[in-house]
Coordinates of N, CA, C and O and ligand atoms in Angstrom, one line a residue:
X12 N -25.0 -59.8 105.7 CA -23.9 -59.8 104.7 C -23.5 -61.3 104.4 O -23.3 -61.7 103.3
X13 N -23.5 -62.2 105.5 CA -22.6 -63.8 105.6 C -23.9 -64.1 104.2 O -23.5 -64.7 103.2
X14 N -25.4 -63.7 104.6 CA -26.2 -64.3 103.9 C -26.5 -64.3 102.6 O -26.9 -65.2 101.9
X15 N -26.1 -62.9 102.4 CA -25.7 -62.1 100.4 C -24.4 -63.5 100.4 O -24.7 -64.5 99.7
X16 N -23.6 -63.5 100.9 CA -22.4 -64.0 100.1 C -22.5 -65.3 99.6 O -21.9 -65.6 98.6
X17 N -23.3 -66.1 100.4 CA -23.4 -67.4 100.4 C -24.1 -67.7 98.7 O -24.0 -68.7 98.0
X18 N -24.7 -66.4 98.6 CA -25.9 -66.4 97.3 C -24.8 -66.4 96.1 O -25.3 -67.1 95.1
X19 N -23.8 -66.0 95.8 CA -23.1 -65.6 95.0 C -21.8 -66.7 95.0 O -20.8 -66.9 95.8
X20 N -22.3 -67.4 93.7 CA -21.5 -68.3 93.0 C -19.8 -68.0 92.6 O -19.7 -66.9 92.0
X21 N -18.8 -68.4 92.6 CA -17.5 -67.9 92.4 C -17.4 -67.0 91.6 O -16.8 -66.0 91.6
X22 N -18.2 -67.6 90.7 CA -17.8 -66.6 88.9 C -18.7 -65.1 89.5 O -18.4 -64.0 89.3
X23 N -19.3 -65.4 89.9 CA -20.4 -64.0 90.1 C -19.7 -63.1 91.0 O -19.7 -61.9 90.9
X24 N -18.7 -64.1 92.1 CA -17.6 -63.0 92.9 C -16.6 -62.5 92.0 O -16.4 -61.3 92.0
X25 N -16.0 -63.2 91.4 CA -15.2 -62.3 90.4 C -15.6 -61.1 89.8 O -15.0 -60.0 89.8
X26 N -17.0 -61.4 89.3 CA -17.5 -60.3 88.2 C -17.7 -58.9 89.5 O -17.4 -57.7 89.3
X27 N -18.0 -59.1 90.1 CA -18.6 -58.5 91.7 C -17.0 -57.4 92.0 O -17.0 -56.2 92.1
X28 N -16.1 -58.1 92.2 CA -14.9 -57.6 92.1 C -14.4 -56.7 91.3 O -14.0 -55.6 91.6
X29 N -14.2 -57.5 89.8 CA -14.1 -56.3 88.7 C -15.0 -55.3 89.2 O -14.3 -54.4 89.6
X30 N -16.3 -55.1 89.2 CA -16.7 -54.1 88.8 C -16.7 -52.9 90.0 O -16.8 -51.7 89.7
X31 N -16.4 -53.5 91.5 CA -16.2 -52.6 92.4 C -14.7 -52.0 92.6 O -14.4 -51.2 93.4
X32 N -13.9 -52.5 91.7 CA -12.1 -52.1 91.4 C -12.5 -51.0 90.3 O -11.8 -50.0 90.3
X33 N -13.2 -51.2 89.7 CA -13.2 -50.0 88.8 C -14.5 -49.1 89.0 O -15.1 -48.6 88.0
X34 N -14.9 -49.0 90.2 CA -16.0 -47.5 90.5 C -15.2 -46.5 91.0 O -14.2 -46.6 91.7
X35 N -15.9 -45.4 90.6 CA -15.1 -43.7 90.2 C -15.0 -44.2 91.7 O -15.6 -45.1 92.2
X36 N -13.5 -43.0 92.7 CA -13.6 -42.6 93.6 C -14.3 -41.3 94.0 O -14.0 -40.3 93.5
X37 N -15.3 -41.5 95.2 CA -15.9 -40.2 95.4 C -15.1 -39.7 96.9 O -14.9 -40.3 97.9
X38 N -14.8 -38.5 96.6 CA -14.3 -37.7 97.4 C -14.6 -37.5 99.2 O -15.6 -36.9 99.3
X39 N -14.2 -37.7 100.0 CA -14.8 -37.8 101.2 C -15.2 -36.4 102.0 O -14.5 -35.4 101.9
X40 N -16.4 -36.5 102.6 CA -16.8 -35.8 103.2 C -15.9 -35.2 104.4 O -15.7 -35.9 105.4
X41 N -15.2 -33.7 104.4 CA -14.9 -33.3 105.4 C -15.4 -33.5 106.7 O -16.7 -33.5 106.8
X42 N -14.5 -33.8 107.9 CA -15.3 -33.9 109.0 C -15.4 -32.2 109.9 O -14.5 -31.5 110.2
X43 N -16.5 -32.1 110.0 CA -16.3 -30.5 110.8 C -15.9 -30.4 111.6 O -16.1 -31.3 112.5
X44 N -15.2 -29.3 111.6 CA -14.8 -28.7 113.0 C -13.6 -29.5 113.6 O -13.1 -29.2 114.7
X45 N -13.0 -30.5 112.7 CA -12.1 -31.5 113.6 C -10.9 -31.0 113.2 O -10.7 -30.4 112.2
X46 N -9.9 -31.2 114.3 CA -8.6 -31.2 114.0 C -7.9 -32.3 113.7 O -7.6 -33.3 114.5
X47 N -7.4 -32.1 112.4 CA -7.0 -33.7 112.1 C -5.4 -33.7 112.4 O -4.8 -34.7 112.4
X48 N -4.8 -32.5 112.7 CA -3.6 -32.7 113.2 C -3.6 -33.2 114.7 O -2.6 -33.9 114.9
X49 N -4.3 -32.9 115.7 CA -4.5 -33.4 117.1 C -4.9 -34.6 116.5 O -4.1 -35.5 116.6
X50 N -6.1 -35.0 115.8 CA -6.4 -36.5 115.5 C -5.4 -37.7 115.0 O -5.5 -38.9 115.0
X51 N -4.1 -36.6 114.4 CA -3.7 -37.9 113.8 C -2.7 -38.3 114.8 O -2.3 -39.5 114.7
X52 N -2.0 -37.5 116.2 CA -1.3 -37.7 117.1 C -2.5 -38.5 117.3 O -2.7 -39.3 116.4
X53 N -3.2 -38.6 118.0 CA -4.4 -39.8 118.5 C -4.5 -41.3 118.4 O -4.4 -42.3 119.2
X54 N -4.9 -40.9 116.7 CA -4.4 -42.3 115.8 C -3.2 -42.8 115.7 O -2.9 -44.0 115.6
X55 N -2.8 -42.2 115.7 CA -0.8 -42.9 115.9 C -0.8 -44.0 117.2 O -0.5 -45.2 117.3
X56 N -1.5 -42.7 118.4 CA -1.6 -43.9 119.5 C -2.3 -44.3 119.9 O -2.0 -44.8 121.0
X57 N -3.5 -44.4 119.4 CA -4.8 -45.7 119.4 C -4.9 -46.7 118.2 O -5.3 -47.8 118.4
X58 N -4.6 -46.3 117.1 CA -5.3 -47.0 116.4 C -4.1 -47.7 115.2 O -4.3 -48.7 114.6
X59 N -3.3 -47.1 115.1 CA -2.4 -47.1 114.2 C -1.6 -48.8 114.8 O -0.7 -49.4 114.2
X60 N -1.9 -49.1 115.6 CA -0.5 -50.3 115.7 C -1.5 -51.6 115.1 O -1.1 -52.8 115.1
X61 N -2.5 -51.4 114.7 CA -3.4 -52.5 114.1 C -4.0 -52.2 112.6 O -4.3 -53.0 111.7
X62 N -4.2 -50.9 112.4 CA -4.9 -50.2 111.3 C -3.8 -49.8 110.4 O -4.1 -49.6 109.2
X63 N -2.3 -49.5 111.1 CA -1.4 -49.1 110.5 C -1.6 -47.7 110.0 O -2.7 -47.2 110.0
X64 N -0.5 -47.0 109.5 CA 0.1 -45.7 110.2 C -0.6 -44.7 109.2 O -0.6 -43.5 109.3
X65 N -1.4 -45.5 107.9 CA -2.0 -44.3 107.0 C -3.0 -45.0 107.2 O -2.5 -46.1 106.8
X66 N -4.0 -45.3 107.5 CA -5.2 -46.0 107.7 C -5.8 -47.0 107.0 O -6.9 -47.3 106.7
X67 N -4.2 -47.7 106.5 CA -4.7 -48.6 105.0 C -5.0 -50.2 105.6 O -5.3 -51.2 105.0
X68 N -4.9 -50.1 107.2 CA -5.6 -51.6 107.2 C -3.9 -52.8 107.5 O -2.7 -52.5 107.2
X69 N -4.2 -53.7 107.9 CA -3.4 -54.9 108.3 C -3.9 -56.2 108.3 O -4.3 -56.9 109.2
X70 N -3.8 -56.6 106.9 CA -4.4 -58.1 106.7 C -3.8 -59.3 107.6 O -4.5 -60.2 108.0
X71 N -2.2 -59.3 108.0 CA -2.2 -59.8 109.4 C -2.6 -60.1 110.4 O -2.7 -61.2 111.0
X72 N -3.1 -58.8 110.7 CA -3.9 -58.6 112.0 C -5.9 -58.5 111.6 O -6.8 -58.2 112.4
X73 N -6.0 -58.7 110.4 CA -6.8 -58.9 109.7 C -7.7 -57.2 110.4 O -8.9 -57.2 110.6
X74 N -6.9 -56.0 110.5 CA -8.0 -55.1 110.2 C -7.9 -54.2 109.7 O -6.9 -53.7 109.3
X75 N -9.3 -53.7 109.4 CA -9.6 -53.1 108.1 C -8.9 -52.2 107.5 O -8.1 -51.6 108.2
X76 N -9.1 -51.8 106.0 CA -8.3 -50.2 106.0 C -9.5 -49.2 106.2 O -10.5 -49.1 105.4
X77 N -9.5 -48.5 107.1 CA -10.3 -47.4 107.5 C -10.6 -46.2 106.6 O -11.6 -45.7 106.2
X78 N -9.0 -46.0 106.3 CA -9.2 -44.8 104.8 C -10.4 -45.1 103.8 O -10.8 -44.2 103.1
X79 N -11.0 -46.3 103.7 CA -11.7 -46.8 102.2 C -13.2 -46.5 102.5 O -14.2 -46.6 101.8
X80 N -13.1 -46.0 104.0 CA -14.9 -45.5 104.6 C -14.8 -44.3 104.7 O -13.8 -43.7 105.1
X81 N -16.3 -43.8 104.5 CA -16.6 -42.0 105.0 C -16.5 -42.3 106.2 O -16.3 -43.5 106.5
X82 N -16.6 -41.2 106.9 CA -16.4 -40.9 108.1 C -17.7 -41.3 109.0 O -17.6 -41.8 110.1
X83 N -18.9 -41.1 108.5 CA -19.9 -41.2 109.1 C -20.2 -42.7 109.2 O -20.8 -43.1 110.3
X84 N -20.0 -43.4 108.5 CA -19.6 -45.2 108.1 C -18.6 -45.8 109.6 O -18.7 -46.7 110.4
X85 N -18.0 -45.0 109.5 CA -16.5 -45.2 110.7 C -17.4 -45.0 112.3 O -17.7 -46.0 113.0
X86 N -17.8 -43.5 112.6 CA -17.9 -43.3 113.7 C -19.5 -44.5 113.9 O -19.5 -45.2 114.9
X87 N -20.2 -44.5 113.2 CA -21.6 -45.7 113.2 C -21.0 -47.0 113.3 O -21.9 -47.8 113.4
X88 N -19.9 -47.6 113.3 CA -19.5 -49.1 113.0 C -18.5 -48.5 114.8 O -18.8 -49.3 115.7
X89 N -17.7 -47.7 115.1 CA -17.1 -48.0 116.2 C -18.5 -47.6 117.7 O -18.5 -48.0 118.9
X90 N -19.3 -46.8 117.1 CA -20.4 -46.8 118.0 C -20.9 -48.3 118.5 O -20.9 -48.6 119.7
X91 N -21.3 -49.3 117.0 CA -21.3 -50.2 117.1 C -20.7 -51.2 118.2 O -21.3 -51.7 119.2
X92 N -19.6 -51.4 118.0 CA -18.6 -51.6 119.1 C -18.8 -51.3 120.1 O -19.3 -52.1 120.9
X93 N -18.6 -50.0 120.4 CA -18.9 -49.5 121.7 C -20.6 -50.3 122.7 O -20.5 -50.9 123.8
X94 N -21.6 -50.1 122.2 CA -22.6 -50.8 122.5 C -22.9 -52.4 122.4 O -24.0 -53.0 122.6
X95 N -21.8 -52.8 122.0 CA -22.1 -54.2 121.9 C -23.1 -55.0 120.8 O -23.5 -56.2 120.9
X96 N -23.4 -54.2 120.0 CA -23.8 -54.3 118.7 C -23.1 -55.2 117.7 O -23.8 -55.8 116.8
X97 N -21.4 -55.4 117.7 CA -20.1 -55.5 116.7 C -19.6 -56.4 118.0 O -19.8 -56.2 119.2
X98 N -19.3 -56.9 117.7 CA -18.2 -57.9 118.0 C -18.3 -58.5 119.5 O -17.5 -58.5 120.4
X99 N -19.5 -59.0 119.6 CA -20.0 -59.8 120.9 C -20.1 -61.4 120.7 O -19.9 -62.2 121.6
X100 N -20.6 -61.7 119.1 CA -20.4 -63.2 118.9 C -19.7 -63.8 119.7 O -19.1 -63.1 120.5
X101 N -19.6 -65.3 120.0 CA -18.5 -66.1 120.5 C -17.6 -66.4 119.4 O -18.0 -66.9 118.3
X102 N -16.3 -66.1 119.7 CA -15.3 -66.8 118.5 C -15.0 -65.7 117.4 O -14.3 -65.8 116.4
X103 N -15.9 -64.3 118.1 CA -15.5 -63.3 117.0 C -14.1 -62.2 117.4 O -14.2 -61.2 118.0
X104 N -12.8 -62.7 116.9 CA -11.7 -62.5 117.5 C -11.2 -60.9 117.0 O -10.6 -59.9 117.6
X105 N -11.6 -61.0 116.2 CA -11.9 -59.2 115.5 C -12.3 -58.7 115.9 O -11.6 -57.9 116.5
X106 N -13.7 -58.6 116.1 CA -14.7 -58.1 116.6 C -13.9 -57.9 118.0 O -13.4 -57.0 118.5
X107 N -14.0 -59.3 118.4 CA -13.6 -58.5 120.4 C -12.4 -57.4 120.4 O -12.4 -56.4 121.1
X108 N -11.5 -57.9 119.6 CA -10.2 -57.0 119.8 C -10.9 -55.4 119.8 O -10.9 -54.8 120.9
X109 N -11.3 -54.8 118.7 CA -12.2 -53.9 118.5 C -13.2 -53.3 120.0 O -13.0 -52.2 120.4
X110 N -14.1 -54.0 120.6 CA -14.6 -53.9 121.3 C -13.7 -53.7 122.6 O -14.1 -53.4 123.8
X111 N -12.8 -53.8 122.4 CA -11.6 -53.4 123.5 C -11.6 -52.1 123.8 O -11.9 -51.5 124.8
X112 N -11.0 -51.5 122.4 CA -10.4 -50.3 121.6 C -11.6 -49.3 122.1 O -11.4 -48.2 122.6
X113 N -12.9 -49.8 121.8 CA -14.4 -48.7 121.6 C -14.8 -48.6 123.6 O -15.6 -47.8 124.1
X114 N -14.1 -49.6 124.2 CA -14.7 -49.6 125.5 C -13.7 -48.8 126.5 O -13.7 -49.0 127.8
X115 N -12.8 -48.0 125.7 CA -11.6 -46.9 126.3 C -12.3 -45.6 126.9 O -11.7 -44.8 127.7
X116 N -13.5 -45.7 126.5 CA -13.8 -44.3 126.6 C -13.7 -42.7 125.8 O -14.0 -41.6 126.2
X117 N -13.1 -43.2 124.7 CA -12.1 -42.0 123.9 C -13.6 -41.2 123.7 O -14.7 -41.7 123.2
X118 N -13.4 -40.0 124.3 CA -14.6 -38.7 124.4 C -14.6 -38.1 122.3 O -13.8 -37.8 121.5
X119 N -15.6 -38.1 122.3 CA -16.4 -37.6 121.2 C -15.5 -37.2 120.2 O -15.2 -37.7 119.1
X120 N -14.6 -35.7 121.2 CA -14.1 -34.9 120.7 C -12.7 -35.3 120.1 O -12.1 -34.6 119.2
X121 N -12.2 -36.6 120.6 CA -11.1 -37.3 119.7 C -11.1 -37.8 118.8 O -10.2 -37.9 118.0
X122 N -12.8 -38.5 119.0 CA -12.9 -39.4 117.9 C -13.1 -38.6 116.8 O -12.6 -38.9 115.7
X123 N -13.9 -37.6 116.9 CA -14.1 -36.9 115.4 C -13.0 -36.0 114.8 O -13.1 -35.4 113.8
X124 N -11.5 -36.1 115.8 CA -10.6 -35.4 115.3 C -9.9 -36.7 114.7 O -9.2 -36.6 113.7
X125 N -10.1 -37.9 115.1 CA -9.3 -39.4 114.7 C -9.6 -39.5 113.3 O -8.7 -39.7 112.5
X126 N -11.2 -39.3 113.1 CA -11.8 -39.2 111.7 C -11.4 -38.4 110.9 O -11.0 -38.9 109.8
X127 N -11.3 -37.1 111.1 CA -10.4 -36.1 110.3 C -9.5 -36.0 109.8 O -9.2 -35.2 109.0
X128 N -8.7 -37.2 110.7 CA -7.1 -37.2 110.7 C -7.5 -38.7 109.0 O -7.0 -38.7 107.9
X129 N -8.2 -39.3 109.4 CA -8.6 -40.8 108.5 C -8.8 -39.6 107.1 O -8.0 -39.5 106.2
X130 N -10.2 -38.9 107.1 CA -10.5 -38.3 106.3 C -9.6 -38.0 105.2 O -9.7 -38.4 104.0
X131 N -8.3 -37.1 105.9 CA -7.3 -36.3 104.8 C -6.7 -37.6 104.3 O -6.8 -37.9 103.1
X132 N -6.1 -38.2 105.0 CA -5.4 -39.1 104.6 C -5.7 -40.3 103.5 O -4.9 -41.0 102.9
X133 N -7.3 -40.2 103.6 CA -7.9 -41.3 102.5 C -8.0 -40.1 101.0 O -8.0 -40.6 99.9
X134 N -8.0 -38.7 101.2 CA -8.2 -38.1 100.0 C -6.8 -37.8 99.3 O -6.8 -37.3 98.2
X135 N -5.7 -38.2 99.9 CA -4.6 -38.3 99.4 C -4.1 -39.5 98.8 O -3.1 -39.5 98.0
X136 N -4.8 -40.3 99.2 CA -4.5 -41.7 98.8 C -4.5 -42.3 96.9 O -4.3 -43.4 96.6
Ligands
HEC27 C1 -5.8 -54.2 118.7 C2 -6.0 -53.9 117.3 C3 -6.9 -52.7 116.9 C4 -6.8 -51.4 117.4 C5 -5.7 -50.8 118.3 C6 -7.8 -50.6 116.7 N1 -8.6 -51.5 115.9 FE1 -10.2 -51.0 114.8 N2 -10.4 -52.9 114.2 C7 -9.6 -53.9 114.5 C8 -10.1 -55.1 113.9 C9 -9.4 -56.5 114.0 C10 -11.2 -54.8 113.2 C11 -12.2 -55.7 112.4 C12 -13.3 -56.1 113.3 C13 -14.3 -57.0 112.6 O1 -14.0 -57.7 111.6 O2 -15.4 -57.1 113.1 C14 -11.4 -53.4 113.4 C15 -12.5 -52.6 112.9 C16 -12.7 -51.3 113.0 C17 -13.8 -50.5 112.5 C18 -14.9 -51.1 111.6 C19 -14.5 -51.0 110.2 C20 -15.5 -51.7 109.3 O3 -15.1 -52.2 108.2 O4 -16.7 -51.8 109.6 C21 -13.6 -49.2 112.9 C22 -14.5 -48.1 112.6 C23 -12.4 -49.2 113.7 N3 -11.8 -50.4 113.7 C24 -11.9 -48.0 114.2 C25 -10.8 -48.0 115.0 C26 -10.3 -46.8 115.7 C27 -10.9 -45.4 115.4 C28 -9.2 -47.1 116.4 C29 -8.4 -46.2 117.3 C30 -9.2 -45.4 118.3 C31 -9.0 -48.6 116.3 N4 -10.0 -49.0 115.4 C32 -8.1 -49.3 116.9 C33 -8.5 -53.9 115.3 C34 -8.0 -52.7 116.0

């Protein structure tokens, strides 16, 4: 990605901008089987004091809004993490915080209720 960006001239990030502000929203894929009421107690207390309390992200704390990904995007990027794939760099202060969070151990079955809980919450949005 660092290497796409570098390619694109200011005026071309603008245009780049406009035209990703205005693509349809597509509806998110339910996650199965999850309970997103157990998930969102979860997220409240894993995830929410950095991601904030509807999954819209904390430019502060510079992280992401989670609501703006499928689910399948989400659980592949904290897998990431988890393996040391994401946020091993030196000086990657994001990334490590992250790599904190994925090396908890949260079993399967939370995480895909965490997702569910993300899921509804981004289709309301
Ligand atoms: C201590 C703060 C903190 C907490 C708590 C936290 N995160 Fe994060 N998270 C971050 C930051 C900062 C990033 C951005 C990392 C980067 O830029 O590489 C991030 C990135 C992510 C990403 C990658 C998003 C992308 O755009 O690729 C996922 C997925 C994620 N977090 C899920 C979670 C989940 C699920 C929880 C709760 C179990 C959680 N996070 C808790 C700080 C946190």
């Amino acid at each position: 990605m660092a290497a796409i960006a570098k390619t694109l001239k200011p005026d071309a990030v603008a245009a780049v901008i406009i035209h990703v502000s205005e693509m349809v929203k597509i509806p998110q894929e339910p996650v199965e089987d999850a309970d997103a009421e157990r998930g969102k107690e979860l997220y409240l207390e894993r995830c929410a004091s950095c991601h904030r309390f509807n999954a819209s992200g904390e430019q502060a704390f510079r992280s992401p809004p989670l609501r703006d990904f499928p689910a399948w995007y989400l659980h592949s990027q904290y897998g990431k993490f988890k393996t040391g794939q994401r946020g091993t760099v030196q000086k990657d202060e994001d990334g490590a915080k992250m790599r904190i969070i994925a090396a908890m151990k949260t079993p399967e079955v939370d995480l895909q209720d965490i997702l569910g809980f993300i899921t509804e919450v981004a289709d309301k949005k």
